[in-house]
PDB file of C-alpha atoms and ligand atoms in Angstrom:
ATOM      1  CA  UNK U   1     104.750 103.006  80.468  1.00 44.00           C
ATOM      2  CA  UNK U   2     101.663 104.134  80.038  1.00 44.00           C
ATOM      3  CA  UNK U   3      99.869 105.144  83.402  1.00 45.00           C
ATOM      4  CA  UNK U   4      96.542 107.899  83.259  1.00 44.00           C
ATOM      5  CA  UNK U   5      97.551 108.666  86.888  1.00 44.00           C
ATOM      6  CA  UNK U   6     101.104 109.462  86.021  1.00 42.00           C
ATOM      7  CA  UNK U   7     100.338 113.383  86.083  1.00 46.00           C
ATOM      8  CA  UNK U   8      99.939 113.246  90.141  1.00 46.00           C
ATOM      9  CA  UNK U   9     102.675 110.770  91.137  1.00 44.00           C
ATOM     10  CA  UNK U  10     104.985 113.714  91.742  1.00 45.00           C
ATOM     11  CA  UNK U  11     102.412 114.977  94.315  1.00 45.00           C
ATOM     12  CA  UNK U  12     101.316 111.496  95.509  1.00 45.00           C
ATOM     13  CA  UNK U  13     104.720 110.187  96.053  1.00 47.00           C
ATOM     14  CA  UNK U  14     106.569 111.850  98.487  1.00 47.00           C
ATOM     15  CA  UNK U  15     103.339 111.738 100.576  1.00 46.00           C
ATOM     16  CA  UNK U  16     103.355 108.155 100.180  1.00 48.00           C
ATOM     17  CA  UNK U  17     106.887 107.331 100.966  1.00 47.00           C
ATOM     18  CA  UNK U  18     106.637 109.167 104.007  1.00 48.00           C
ATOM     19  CA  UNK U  19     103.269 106.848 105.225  1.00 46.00           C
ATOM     20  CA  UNK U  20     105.101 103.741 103.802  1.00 47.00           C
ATOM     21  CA  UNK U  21     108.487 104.814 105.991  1.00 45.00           C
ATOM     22  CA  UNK U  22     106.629 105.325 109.298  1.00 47.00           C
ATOM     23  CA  UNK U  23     103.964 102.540 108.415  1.00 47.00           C
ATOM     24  CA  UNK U  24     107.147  99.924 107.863  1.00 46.00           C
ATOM     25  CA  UNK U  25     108.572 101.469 110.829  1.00 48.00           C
ATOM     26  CA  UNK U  26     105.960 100.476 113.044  1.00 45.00           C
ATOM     27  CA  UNK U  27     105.046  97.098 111.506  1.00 44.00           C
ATOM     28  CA  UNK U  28     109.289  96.298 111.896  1.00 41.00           C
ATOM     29  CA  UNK U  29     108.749  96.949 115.689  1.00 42.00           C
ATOM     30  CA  UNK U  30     105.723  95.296 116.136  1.00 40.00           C
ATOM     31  CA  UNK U  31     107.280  92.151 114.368  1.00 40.00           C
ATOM     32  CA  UNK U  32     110.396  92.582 116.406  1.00 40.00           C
ATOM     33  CA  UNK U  33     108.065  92.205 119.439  1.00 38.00           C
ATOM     34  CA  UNK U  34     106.121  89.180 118.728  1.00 36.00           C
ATOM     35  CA  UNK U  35     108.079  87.028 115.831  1.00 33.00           C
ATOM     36  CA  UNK U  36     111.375  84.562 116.987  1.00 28.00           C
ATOM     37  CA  UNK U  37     111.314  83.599 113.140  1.00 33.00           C
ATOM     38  CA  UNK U  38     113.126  86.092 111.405  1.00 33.00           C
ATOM     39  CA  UNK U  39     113.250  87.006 107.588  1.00 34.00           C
ATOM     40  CA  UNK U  40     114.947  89.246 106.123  1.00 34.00           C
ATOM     41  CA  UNK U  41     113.636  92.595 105.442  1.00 34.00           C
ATOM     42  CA  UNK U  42     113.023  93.690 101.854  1.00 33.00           C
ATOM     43  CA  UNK U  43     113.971  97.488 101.165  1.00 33.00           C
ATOM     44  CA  UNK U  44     110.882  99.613 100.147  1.00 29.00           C
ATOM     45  CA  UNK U  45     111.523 100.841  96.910  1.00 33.00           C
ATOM     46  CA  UNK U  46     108.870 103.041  95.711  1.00 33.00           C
ATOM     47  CA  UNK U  47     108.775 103.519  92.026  1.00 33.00           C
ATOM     48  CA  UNK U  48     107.394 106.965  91.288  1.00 30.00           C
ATOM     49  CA  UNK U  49     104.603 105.368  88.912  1.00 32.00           C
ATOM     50  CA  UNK U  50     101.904 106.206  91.083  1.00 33.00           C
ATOM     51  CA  UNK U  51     101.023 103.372  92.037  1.00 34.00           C
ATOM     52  CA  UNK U  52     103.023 103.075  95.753  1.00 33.00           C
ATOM     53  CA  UNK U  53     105.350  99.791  95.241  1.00 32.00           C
ATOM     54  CA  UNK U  54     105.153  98.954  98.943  1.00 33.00           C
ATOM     55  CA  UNK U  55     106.733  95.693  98.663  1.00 32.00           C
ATOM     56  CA  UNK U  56     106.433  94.708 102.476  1.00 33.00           C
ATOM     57  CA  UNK U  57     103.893  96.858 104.948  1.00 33.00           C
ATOM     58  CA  UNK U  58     101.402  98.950 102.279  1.00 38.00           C
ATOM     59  CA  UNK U  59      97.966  99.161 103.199  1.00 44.00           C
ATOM     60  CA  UNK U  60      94.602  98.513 101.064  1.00 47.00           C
ATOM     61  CA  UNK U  61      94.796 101.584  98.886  1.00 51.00           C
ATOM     62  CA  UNK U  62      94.611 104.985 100.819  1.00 57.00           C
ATOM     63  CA  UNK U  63      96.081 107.402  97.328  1.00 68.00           C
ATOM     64  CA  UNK U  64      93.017 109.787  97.110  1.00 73.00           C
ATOM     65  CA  UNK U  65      92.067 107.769  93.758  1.00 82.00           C
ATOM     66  CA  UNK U  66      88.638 105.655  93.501  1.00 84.00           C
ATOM     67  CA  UNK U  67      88.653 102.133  92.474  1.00 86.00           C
ATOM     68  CA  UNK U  68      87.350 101.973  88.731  1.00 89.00           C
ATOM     69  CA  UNK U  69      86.026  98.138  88.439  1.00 87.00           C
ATOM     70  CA  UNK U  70      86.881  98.297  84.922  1.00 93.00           C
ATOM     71  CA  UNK U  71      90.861  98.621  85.647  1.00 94.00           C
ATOM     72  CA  UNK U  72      93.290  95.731  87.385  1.00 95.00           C
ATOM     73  CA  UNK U  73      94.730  97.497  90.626  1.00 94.00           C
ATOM     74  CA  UNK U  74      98.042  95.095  91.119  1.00 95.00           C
ATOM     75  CA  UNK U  75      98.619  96.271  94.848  1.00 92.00           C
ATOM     76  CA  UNK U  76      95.056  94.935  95.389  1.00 90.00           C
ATOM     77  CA  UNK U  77      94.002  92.600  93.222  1.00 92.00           C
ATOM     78  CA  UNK U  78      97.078  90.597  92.074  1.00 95.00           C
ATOM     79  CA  UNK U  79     100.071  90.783  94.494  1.00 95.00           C
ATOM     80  CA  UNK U  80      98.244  89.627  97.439  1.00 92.00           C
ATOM     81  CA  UNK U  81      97.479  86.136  95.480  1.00 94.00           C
ATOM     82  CA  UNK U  82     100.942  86.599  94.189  1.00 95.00           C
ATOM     83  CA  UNK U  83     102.585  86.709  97.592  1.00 93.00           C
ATOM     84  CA  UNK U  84     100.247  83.924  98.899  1.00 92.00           C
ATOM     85  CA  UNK U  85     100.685  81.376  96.290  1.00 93.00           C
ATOM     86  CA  UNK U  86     103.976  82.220  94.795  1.00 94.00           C
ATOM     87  CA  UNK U  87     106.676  84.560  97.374  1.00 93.00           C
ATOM     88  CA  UNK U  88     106.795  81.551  99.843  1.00 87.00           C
ATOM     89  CA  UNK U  89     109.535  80.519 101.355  1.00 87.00           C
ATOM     90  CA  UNK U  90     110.851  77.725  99.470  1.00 90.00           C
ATOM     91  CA  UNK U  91     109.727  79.254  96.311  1.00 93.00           C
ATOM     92  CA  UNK U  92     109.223  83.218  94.999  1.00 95.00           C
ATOM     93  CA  UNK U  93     110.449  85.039  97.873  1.00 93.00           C
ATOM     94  CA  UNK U  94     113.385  87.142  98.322  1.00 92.00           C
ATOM     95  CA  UNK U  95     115.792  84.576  99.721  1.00 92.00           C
ATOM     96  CA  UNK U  96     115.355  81.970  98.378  1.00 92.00           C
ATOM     97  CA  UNK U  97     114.251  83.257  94.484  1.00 93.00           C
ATOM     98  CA  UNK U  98     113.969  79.640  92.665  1.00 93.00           C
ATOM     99  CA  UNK U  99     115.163  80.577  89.068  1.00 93.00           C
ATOM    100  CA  UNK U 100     116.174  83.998  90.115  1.00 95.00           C
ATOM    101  CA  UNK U 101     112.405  84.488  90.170  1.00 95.00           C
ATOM    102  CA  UNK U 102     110.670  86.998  93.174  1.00 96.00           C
ATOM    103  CA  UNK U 103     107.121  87.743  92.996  1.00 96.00           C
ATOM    104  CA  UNK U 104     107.146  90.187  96.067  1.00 94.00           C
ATOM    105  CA  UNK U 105     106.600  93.032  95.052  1.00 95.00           C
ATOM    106  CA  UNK U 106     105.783  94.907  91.690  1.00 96.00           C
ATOM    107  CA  UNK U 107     109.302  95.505  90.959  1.00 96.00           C
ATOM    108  CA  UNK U 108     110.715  92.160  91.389  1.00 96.00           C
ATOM    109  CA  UNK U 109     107.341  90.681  89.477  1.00 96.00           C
ATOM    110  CA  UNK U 110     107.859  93.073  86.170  1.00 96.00           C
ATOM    111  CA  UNK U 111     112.262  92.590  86.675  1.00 93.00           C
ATOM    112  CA  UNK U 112     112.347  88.568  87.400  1.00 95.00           C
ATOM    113  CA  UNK U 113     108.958  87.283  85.764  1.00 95.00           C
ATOM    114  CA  UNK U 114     109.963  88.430  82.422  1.00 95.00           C
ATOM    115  CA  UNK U 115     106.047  90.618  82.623  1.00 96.00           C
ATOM    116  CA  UNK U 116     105.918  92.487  78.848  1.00 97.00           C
ATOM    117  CA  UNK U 117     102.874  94.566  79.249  1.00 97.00           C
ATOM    118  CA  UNK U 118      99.839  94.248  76.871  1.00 97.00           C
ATOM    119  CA  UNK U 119     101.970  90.865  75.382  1.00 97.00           C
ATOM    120  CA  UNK U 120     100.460  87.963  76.936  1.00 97.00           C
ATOM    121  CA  UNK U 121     102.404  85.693  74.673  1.00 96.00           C
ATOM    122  CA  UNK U 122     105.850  87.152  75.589  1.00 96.00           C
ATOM    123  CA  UNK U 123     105.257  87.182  78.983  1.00 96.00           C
ATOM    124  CA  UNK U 124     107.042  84.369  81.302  1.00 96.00           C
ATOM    125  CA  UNK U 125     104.717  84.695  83.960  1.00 96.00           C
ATOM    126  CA  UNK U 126     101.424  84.236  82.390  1.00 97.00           C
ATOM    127  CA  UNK U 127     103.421  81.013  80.182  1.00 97.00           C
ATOM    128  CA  UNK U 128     103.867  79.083  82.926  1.00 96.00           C
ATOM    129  CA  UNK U 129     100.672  79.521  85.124  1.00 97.00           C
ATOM    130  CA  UNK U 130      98.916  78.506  81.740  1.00 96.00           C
ATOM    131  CA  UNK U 131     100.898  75.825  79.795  1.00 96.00           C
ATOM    132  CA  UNK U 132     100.113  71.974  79.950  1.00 93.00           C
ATOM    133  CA  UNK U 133     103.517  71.141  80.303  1.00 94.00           C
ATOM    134  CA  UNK U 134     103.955  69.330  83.957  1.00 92.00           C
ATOM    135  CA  UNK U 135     107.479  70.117  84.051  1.00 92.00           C
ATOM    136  CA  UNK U 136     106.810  74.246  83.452  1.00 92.00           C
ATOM    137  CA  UNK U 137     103.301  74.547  85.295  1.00 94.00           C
ATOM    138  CA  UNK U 138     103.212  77.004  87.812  1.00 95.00           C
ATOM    139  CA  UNK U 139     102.726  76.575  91.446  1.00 95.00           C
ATOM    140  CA  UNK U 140     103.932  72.973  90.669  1.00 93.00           C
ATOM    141  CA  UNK U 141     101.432  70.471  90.993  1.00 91.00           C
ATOM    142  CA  UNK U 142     100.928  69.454  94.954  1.00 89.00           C
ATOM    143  CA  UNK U 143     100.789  72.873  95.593  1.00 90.00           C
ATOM    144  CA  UNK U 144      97.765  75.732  96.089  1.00 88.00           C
ATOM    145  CA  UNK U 145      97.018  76.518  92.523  1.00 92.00           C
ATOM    146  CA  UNK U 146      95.694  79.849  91.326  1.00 94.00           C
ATOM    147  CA  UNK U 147      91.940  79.555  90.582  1.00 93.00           C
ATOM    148  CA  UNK U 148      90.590  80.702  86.876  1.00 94.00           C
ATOM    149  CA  UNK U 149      89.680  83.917  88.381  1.00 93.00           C
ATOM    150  CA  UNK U 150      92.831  85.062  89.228  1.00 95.00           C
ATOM    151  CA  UNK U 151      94.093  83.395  86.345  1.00 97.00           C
ATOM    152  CA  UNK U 152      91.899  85.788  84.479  1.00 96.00           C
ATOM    153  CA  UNK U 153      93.123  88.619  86.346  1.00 97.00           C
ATOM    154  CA  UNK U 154      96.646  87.972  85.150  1.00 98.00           C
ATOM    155  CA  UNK U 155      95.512  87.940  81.696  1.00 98.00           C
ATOM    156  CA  UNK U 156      93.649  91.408  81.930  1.00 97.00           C
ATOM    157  CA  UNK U 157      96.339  92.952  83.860  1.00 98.00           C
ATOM    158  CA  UNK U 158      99.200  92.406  81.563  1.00 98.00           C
ATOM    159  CA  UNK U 159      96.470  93.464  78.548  1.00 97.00           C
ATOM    160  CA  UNK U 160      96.147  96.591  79.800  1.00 97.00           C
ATOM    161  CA  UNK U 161      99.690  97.423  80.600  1.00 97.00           C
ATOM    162  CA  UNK U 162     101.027  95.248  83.612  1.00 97.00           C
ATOM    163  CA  UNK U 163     100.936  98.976  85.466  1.00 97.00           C
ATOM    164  CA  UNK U 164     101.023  99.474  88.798  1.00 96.00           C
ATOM    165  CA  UNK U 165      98.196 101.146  89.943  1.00 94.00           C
ATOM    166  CA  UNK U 166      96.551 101.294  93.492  1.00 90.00           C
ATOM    167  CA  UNK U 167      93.192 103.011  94.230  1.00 88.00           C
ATOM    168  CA  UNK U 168      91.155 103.499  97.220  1.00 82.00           C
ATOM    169  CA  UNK U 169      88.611 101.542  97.979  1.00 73.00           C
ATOM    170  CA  UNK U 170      87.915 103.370 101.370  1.00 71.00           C
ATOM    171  CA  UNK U 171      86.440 106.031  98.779  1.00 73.00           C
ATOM    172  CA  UNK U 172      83.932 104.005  97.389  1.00 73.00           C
ATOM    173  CA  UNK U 173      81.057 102.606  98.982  1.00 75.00           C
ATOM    174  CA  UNK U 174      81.580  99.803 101.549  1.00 82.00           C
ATOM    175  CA  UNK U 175      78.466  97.962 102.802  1.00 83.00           C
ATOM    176  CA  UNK U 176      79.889  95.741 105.814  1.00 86.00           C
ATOM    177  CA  UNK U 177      76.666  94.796 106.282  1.00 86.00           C
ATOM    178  CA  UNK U 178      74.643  91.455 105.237  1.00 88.00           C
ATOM    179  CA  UNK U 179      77.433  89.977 105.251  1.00 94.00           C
ATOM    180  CA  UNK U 180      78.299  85.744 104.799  1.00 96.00           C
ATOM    181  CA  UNK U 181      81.491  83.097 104.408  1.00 97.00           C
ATOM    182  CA  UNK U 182      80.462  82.290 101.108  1.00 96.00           C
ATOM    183  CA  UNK U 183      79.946  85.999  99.812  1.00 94.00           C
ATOM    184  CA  UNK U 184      81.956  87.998 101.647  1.00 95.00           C
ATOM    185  CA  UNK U 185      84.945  85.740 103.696  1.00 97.00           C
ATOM    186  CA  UNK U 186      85.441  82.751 101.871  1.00 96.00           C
ATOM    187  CA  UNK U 187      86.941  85.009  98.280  1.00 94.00           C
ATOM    188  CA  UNK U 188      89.368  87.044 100.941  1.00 95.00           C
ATOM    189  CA  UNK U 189      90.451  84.205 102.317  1.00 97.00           C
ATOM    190  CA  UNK U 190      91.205  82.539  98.677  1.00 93.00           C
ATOM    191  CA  UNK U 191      92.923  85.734  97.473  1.00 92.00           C
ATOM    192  CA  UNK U 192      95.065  86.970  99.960  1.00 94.00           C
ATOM    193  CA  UNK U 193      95.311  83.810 102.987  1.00 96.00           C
ATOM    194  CA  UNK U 194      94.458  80.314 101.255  1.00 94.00           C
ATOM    195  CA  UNK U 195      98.106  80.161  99.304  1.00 90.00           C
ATOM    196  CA  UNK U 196     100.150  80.029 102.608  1.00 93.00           C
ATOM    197  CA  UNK U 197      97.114  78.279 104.728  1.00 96.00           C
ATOM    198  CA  UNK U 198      95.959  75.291 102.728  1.00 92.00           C
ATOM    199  CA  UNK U 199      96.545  73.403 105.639  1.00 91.00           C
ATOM    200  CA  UNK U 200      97.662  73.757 109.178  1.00 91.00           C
ATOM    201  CA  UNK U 201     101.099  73.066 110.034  1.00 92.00           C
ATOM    202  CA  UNK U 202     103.469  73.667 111.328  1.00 92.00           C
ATOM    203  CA  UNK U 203     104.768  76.438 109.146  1.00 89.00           C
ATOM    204  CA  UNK U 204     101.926  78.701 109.441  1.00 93.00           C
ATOM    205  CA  UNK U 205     101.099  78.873 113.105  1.00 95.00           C
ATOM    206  CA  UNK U 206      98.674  75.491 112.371  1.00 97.00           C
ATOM    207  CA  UNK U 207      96.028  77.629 110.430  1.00 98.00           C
ATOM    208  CA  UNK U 208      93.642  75.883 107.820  1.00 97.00           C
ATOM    209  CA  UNK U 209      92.051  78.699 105.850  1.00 97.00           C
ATOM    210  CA  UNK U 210      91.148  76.622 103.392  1.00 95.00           C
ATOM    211  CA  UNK U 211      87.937  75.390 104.844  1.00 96.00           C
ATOM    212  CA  UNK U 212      84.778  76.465 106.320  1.00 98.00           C
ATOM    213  CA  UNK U 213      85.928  74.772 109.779  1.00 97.00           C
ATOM    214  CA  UNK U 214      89.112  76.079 109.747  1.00 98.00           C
ATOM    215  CA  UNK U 215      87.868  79.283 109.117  1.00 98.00           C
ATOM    216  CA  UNK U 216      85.632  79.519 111.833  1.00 98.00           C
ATOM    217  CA  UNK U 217      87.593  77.746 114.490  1.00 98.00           C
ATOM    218  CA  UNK U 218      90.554  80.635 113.539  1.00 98.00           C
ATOM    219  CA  UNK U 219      87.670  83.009 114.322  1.00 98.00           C
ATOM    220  CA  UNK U 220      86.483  81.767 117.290  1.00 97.00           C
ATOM    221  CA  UNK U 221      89.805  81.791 118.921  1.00 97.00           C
ATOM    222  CA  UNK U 222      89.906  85.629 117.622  1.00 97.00           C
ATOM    223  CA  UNK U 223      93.289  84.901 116.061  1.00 98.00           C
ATOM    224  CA  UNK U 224      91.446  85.899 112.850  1.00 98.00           C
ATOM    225  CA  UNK U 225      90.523  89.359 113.607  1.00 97.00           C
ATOM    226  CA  UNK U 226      93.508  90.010 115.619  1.00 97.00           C
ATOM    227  CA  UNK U 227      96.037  88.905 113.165  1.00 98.00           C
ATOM    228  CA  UNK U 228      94.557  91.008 110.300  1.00 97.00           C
ATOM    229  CA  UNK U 229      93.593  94.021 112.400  1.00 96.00           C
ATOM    230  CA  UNK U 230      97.747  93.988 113.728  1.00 96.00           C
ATOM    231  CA  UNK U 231      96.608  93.406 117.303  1.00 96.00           C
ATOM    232  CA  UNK U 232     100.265  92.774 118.803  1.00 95.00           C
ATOM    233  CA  UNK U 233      99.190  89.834 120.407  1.00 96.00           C
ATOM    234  CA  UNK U 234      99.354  88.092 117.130  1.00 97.00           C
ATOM    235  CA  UNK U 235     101.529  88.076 113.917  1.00 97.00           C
ATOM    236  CA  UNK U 236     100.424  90.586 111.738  1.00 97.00           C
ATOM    237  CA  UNK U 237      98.775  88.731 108.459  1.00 97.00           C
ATOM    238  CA  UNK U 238      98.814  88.771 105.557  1.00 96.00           C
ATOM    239  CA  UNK U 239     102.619  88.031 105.809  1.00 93.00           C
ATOM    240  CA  UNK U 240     104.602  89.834 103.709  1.00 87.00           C
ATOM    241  CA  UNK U 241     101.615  91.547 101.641  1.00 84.00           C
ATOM    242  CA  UNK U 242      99.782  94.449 101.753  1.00 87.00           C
ATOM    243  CA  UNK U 243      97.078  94.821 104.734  1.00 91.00           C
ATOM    244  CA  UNK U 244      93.331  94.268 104.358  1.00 93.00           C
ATOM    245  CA  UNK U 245      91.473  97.470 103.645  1.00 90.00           C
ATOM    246  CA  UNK U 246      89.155  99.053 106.532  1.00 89.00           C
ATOM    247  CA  UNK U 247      86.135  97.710 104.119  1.00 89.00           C
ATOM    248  CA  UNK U 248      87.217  94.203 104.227  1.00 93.00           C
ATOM    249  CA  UNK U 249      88.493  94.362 107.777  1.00 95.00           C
ATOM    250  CA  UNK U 250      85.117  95.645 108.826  1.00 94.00           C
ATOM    251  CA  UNK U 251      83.371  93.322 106.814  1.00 95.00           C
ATOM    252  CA  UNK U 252      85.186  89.893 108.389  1.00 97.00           C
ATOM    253  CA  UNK U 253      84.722  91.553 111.979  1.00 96.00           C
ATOM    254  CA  UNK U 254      81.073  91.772 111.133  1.00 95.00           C
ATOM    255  CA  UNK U 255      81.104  88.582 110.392  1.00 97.00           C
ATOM    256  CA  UNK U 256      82.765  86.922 113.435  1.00 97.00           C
ATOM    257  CA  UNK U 257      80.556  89.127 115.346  1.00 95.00           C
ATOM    258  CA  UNK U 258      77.755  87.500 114.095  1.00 95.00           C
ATOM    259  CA  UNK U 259      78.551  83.861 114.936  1.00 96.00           C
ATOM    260  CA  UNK U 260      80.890  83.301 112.384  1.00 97.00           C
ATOM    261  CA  UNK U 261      77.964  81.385 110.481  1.00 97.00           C
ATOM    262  CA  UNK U 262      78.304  78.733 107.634  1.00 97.00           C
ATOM    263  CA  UNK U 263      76.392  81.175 105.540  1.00 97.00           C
TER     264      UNK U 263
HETATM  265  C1  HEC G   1     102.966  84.543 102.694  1.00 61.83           C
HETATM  266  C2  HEC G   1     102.342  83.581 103.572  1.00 61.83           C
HETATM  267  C3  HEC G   1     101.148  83.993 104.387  1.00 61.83           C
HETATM  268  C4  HEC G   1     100.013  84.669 103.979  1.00 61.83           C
HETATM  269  C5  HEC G   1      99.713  85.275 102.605  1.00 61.83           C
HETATM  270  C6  HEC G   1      99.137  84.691 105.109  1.00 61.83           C
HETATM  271  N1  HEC G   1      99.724  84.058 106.170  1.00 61.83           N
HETATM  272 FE1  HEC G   1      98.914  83.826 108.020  1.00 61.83          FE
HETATM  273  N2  HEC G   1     100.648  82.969 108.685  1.00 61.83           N
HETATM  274  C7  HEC G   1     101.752  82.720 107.922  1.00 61.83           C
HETATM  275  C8  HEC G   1     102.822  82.183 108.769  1.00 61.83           C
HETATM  276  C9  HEC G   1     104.211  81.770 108.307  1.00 61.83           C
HETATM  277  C10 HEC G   1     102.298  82.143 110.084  1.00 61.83           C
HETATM  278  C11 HEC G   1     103.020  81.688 111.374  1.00 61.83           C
HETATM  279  C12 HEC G   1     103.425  82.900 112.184  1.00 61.83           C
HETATM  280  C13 HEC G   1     104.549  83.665 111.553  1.00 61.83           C
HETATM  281  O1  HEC G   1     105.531  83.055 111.099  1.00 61.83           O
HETATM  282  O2  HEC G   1     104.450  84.888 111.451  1.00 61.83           O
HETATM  283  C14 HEC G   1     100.934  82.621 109.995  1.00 61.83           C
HETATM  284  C15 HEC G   1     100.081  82.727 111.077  1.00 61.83           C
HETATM  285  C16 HEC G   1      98.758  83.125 111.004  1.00 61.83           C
HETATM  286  C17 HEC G   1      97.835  83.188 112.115  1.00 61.83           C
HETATM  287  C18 HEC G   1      98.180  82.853 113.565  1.00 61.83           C
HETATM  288  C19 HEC G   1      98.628  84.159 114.212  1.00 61.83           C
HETATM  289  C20 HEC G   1      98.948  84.022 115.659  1.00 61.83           C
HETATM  290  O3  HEC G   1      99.735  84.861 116.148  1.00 61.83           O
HETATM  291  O4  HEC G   1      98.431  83.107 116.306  1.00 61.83           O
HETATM  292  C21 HEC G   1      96.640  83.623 111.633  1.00 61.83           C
HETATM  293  C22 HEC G   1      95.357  83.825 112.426  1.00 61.83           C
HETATM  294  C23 HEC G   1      96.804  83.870 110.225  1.00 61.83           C
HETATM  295  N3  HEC G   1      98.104  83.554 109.862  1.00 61.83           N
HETATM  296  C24 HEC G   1      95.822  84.354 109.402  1.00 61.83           C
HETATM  297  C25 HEC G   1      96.032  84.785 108.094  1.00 61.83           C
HETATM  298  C26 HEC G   1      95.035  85.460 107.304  1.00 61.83           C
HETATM  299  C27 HEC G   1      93.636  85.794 107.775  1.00 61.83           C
HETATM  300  C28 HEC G   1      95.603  85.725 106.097  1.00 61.83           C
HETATM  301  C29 HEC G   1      94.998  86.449 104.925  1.00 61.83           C
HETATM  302  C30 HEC G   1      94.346  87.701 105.186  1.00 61.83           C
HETATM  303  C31 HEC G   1      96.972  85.199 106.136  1.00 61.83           C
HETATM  304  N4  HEC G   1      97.179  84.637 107.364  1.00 61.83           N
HETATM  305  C32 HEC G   1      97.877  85.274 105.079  1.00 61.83           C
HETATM  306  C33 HEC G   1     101.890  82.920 106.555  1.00 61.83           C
HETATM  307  C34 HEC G   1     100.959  83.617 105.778  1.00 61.83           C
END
C-alpha cells in the first residue's frame, strides 16, 4: 500500500503501541468502574502502517504529523461516522457482525467491507451506501443515514488509497473561540454522536443528539462535557471510537460555557 508516512512507522509505532496499551488500560478500568453493560473487548491490533489502528480507546491524532486538509485521515474523519452509524450493536460491531461485516476498526473495515483502494467500483462498502436498490442500501432505511458529506468522504478516501493515516490536529491551529451549535457543535455531533443518538432511549442512556434541544438539555445537565472529557462519573463517549481531540473538546466546553446558545 502506498502510504508517504510509511518511512517513520518503525519509529512511530512502538511509541504508539505503548500510549494505546496504557491508554486502553486505563479506559478498561474506568469502564469497569462505571458500566453494568458489558461488551466484549476488541484486541488492539496495531498495523505498523503508520497510521495507529486503535480499534477501541485511540485518541484524536497525537503522531507528531500535521493534518494536511487535502488528505482523508480515516482515524478522524471516517471511522468515527463509521462506528456511529454502522458498528452498532445489532449491526457492524464485533459480536454481532451481520454478513460477517465489522466496521470497527480499520482492519476489520479494509478485511470484511471488501475496501479495494483507489477502486470505487470494486469496493463493497462504497456499493451499498450508494446503490438504489432498497434491499442492498446501507444503514437500511429506518435507520441514521450517512449524510452526502460523509458520503463524499468515502468516495475520496478509497480514491486515494483507503490508507490509514492519522495526523495531529493538536499541531495545527485551533481557535476554540467564537464558537456556535450550528458551526462548531452541531457537525461533531453528526459525525461522531448522531448515529447511536438519533433519539433517546433506552439504549443510549436516553440521549437525543440529534436536535438542538437535545443537545442543549445533555449540556446543561453537564453529561455532555463529562462524557466526552472521560469524567468517571459518566460513560466515556464516543463509545467504542476514538476520543474527541483537545481542539474539539475545548471548543464544545466553550460552548456550554457560554450558555449553550441556539447559535
Ligand atoms: C457507538 C454508539 C455511540 C456513539 C458513537 C456515541 N454514544 Fe453516547 N452513548 C451510547 C450508549 C450505548 C450510551 C449508554 C451508556 C453506555 O452504555 O455506555 C451512551 C450514553 C451517553 C451519554 C450519557 C452518559 C452518562 O453517563 O450519563 C452521553 C452524555 C453521551 N452518550 C454522549 C455522546 C456524545 C457527545 C457522543 C459523540 C461525541 C456519543 N455519545 C457517541 C452509545 C454511543
Amino acid at each position: 500500500m502506498i502510504n508517504k508516512y510509511k518511512n517513520y512507522g518503525w519509529f512511530i509505532s512502538p511509541l504508539r503501541f505503548g500510549i494505546n496499551v496504557l491508554f486502553f488500560s486505563f479506559s478498561v478500568f474506568l469502564f469497569s468502574m462505571q458500566s453494568c453493560k458489558h461488551e466484549p473487548l476488541v484486541p488492539i491490533t496495531n498495523n505498523d502502517n503508520g497510521g495507529g489502528g486503535n480499534g477501541g480507546g485511540g485518541n484524536g491524532g497525537g503522531n507528531g504529523l500535521p493534518c494536511n486538509p487535502d488528505s482523508i485521515y480515516f482515524q478522524q474523519q471516517i471511522l468515527p461516522f463509521l462506528v456511529s452509524n454502522c458498528a452498532k450493536s445489532g449491526c457492524h460491531d464485533a459480536a454481532t457482525a451481520e454478513d460477517g461485516v465489522i466496521l470497527d476498526s480499520y482492519v476489520n473495515v479494509m478485511n470484511t467491507g471488501e475496501v479495494t483502494p483507489f477502486d470505487l467500483n470494486d469496493s463493497k462498502l462504497w456499493e451499498v451506501i450508494t446503490t438504489t436498490d432498497p434491499d442492498d442500501k446501507m444503514p437500511p432505511a429506518g435507520e441514521p443515514q450517512l449524510n452526502q458529506q460523509q458520503i463524499a468522504m468515502i468516495a475520496q478516501w478509497i480514491n486515494q488509497g483507503a490508507q490509514n493515516l492519522v495526523c495531529d490536529d493538536e499541531l495545527g491551529p485551533c481557535d476554540s473561540t467564537g464558537v456556535s451549535y450550528l458551526a462548531t457543535v452541531k457537525p461533531i455531533m453528526q459525525n461522531k454522536c448522531v448515529g447511536c443518538h438519533t433519539t433517546g432511549n433506552s439504549t443510549n442512556g436516553f440521549v437525543n443528539l440529534s436536535s438542538y434541544a437535545g443537545v442543549q438539555a445533555t449540556a446543561q445537565s453537564g453529561a455532555l462535557v463529562g462524557s466526552i472529557i472521560h469524567n468517571p462519573m459518566y460513560a466515556a463517549m464516543p463509545k467504542n471510537g476514538p476520543s474527541l481531540s483537545t481542539c474539539e473538546i475545548g471548543k464544545i466546553r466553550n460552548w456550554v460555557a457560554e450558555g449553550a446558545l441556539n447559535n
